[in-house]
PDB file of C-alpha atoms in Angstrom:
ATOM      1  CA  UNK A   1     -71.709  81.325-133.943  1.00  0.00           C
ATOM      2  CA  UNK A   2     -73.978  84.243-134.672  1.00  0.00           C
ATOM      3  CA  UNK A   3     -76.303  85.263-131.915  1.00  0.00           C
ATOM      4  CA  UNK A   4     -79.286  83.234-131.223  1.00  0.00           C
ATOM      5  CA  UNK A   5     -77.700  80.126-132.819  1.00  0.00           C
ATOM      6  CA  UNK A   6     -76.804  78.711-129.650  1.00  0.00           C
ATOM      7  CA  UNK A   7     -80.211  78.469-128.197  1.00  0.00           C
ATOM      8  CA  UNK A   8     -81.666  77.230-131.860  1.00  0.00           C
ATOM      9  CA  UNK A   9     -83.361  80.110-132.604  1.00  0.00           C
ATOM     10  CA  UNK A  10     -84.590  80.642-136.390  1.00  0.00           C
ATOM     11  CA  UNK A  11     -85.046  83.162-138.783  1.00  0.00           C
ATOM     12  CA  UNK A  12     -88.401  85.006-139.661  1.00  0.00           C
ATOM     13  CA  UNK A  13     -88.990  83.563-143.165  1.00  0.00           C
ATOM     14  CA  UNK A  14     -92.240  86.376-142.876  1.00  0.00           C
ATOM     15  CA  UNK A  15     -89.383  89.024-143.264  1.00  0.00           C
ATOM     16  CA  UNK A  16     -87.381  90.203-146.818  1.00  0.00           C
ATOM     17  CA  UNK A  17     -84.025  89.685-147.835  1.00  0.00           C
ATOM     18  CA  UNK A  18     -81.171  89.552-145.016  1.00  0.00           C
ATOM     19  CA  UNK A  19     -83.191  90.927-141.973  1.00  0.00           C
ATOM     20  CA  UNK A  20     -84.820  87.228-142.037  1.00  0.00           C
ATOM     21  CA  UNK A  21     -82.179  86.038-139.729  1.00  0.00           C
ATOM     22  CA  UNK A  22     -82.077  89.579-137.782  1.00  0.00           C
ATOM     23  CA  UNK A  23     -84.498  88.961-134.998  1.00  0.00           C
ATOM     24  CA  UNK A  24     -84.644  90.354-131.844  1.00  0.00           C
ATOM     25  CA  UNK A  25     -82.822  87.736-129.150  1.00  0.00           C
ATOM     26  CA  UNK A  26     -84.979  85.764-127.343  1.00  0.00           C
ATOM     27  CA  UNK A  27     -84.187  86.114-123.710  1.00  0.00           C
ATOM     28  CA  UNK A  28     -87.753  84.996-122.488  1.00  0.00           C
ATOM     29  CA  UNK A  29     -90.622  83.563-123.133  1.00  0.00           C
ATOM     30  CA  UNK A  30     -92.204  87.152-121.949  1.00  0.00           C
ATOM     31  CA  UNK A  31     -93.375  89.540-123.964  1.00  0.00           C
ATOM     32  CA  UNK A  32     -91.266  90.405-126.789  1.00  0.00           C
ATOM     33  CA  UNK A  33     -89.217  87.402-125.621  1.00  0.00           C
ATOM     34  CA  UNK A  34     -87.520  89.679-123.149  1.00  0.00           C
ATOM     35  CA  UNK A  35     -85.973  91.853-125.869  1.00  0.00           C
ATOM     36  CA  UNK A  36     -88.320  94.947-125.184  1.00  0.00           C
ATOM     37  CA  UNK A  37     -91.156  95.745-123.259  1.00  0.00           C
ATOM     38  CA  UNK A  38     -92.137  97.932-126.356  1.00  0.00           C
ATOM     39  CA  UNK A  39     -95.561  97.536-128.432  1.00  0.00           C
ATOM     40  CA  UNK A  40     -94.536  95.056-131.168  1.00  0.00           C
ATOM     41  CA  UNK A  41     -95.034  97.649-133.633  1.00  0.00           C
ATOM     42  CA  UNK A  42     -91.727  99.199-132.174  1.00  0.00           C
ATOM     43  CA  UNK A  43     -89.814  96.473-132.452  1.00  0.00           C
ATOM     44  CA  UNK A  44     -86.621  96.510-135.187  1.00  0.00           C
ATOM     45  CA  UNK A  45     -88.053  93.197-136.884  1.00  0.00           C
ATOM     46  CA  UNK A  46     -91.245  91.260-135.731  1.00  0.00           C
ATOM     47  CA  UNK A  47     -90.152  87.774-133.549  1.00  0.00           C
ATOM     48  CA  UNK A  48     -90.807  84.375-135.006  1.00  0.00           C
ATOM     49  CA  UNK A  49     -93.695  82.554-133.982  1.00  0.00           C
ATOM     50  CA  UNK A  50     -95.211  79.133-133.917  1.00  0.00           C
ATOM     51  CA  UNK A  51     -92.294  76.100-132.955  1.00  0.00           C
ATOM     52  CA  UNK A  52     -89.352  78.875-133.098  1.00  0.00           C
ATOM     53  CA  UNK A  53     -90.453  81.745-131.598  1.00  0.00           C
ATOM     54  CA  UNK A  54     -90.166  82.618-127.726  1.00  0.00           C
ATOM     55  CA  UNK A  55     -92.419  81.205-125.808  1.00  0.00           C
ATOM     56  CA  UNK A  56     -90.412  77.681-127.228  1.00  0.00           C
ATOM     57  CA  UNK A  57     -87.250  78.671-127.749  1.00  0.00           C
ATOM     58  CA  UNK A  58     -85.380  81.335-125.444  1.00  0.00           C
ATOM     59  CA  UNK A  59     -81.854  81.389-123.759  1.00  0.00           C
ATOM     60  CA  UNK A  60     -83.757  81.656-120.205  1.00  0.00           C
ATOM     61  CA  UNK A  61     -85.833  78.503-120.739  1.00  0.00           C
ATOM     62  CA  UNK A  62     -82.458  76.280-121.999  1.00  0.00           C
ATOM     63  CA  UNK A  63     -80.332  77.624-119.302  1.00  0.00           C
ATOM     64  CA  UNK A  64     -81.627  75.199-116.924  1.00  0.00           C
ATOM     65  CA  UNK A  65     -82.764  72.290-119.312  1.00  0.00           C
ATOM     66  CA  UNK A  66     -79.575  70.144-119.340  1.00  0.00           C
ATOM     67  CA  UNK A  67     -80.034  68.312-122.305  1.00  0.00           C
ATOM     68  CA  UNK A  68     -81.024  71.787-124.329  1.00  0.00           C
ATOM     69  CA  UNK A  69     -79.475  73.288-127.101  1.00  0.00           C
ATOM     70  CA  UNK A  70     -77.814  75.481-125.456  1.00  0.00           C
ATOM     71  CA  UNK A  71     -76.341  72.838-123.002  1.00  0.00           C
ATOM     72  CA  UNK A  72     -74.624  71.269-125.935  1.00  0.00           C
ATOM     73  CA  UNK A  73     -73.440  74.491-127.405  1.00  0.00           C
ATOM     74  CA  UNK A  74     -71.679  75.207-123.898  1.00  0.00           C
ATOM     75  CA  UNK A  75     -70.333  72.048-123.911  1.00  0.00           C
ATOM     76  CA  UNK A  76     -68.702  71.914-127.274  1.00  0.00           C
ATOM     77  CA  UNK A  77     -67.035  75.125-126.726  1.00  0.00           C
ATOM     78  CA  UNK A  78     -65.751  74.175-123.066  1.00  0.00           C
ATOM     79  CA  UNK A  79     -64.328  70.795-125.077  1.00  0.00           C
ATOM     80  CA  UNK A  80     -63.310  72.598-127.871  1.00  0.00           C
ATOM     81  CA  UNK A  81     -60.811  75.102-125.459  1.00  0.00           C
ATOM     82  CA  UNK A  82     -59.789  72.469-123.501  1.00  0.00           C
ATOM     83  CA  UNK A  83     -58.067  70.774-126.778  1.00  0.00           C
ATOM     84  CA  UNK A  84     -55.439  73.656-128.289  1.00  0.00           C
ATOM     85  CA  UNK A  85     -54.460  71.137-130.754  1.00  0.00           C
ATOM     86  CA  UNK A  86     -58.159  71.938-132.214  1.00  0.00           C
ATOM     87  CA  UNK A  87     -57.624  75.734-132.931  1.00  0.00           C
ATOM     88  CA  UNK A  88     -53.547  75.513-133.231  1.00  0.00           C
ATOM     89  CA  UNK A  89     -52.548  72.779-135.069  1.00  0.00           C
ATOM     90  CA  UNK A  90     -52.352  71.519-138.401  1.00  0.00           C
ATOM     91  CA  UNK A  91     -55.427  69.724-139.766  1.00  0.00           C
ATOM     92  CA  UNK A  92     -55.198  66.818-141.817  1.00  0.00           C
ATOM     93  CA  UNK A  93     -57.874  64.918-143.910  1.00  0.00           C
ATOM     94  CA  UNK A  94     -57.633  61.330-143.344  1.00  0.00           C
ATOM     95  CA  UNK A  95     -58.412  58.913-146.182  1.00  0.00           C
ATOM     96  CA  UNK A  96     -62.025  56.563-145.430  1.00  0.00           C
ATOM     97  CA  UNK A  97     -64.182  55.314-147.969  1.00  0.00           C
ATOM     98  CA  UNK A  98     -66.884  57.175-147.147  1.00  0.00           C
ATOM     99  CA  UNK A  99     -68.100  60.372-149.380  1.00  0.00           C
ATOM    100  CA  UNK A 100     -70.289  61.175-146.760  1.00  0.00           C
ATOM    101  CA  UNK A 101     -67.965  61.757-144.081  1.00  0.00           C
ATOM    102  CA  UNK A 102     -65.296  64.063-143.426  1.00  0.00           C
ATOM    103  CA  UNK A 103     -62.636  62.433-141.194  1.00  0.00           C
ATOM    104  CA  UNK A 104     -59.395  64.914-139.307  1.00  0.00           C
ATOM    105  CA  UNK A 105     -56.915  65.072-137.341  1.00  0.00           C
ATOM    106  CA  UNK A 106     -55.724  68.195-136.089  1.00  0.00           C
ATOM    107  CA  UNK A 107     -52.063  67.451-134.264  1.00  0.00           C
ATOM    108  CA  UNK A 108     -49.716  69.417-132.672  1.00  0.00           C
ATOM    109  CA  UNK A 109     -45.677  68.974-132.100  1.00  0.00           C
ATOM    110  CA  UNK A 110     -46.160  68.177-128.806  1.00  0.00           C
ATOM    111  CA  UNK A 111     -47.833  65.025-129.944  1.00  0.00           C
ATOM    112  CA  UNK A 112     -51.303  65.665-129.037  1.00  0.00           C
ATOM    113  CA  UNK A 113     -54.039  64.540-131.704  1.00  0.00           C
ATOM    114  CA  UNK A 114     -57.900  65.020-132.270  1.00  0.00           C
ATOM    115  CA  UNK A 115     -59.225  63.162-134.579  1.00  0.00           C
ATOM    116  CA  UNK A 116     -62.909  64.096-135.918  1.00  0.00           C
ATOM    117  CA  UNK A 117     -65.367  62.548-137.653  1.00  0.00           C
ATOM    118  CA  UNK A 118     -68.597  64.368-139.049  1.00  0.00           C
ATOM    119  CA  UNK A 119     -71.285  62.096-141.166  1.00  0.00           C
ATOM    120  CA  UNK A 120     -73.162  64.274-142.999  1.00  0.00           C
ATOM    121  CA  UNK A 121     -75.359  61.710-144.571  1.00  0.00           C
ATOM    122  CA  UNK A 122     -78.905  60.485-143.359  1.00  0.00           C
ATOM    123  CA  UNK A 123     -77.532  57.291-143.482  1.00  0.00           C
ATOM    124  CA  UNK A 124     -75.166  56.005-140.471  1.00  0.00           C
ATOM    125  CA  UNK A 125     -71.975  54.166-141.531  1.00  0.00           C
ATOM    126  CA  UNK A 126     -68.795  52.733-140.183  1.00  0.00           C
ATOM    127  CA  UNK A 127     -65.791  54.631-141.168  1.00  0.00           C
ATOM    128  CA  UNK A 128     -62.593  52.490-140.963  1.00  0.00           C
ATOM    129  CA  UNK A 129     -59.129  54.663-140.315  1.00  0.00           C
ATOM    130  CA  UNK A 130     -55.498  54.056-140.072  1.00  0.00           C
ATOM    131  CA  UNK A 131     -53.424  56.244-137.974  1.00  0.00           C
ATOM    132  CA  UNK A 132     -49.985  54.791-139.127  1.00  0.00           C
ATOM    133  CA  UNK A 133     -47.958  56.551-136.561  1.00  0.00           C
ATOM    134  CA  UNK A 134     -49.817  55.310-133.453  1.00  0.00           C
ATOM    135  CA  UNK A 135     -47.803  53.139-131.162  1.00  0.00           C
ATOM    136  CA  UNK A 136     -49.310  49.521-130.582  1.00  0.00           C
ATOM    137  CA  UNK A 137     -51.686  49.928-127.130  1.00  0.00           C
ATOM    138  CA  UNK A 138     -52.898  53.625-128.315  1.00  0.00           C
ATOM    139  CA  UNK A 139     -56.922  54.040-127.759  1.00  0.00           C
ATOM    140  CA  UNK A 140     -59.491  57.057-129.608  1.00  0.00           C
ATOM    141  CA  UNK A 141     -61.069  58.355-126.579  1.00  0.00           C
ATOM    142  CA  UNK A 142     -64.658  60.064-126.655  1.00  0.00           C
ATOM    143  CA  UNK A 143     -64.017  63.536-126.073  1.00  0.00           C
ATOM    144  CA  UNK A 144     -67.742  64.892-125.736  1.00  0.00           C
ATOM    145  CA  UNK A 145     -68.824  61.990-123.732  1.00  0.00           C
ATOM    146  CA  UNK A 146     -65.718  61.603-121.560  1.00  0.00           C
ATOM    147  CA  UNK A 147     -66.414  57.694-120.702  1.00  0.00           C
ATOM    148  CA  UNK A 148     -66.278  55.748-124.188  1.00  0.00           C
ATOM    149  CA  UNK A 149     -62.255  54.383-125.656  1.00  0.00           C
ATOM    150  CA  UNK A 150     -61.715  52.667-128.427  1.00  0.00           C
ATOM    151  CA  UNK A 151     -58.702  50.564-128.478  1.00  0.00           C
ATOM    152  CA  UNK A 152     -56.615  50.646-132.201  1.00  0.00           C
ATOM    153  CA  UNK A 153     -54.970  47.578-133.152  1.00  0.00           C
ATOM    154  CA  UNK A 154     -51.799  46.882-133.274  1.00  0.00           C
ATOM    155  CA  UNK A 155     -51.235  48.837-136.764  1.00  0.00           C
ATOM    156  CA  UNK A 156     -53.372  52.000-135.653  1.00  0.00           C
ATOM    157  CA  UNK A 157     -56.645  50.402-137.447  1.00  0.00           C
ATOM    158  CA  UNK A 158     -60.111  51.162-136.198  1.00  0.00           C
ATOM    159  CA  UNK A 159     -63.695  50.919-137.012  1.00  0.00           C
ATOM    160  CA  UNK A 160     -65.843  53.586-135.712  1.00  0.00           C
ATOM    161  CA  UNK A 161     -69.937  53.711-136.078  1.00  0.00           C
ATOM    162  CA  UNK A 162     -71.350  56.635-136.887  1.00  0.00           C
ATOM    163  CA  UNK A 163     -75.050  57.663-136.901  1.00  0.00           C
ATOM    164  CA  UNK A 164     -77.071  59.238-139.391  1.00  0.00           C
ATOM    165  CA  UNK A 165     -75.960  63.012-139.417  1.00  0.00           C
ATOM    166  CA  UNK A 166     -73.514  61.427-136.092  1.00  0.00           C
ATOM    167  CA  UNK A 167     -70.296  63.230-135.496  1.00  0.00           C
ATOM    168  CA  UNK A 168     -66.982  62.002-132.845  1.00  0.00           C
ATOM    169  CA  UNK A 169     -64.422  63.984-131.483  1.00  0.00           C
ATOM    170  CA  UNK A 170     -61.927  61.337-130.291  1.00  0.00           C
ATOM    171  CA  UNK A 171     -58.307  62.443-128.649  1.00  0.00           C
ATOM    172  CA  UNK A 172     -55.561  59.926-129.623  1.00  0.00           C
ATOM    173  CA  UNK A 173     -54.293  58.393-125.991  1.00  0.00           C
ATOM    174  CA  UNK A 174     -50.953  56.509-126.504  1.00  0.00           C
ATOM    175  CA  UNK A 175     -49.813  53.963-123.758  1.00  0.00           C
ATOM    176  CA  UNK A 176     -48.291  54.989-120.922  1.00  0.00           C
TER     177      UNK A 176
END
């Protein structure tokens, strides 16, 4: 993440060449979005305006809106260092049909798995995998929403839906 991207903040198309996407951080929706109580003259690059700029988007405003941005940023990092076969294991591509998706599993020797799938079509799909080595009674379960499993059958096949642009993070649970 580069600053600003976890509150959804945009760059300043009105500005050349890389300093587009070097705005001042948007703290606030005050003046200067919080960054400066200087004249706006004096600021390094001018803020966006209009649906991006501060008085919509700011880090103070999202802190306490649940179901912001922001929100979802902080919760796919706390997932994502909660699972150290994410950032420690080796990945794996698993075969599905569909070009649109990218389906992994990341798996460490102690056994753990995380399997993810990212649809990066506008179309939603179902994306059918095998996890060969997956002992009969194993179940995906929903990582980001902590309630939803998905049982395999009794040859590690399942079926997942996927909405348009929809993304899982699933952690293989074997039986027992």
């Amino acid at each position: 993440l580069f600053y600003g991207e976890e509150i959804g903040m945009a760059e300043n198309l009105d500005v050349a060449g890389r300093f587009a996407v070097r705005t001042p951080m948007q703290w606030t929706d005050g003046v200067n979005g919080g960054f400066s109580t200087a004249a706006k003259r004096r600021l390094p690059r001018p803020l966006p305006d209009g649906l991006y700029g501060p008085e919509r988007v700011n880090a103070a405003g999202q802190r306490h809106d649940h179901r912001s941005f922001w929100w979802f940023i902080r919760d796919l990092i706390y997932t994502y260092r909660q699972q150290p076969e994410i950032g420690w294991s080796t990945a794996q591509v698993l075969e599905q049909p569909n070009p649109a998706v990218l389906a992994h599993a990341c798996r460490e020797a102690s056994g753990w798995m995380m399997i993810g799938l990212h649809n990066f079509g506008a179309d939603g799909c179902l994306v059918p995998l095998e996890l060969a080595d997956a002992p009969a009674g194993s179940q995906l379960v929903d990582l980001l929403d902590g309630r939803d499993a998905f049982p395999l059958d009794d040859h590690g096949r399942i079926e997942l839906q996927l909405g348009p642009y929809g993304y899982r993070w699933l952690r293989l649970l074997r039986p027992g």
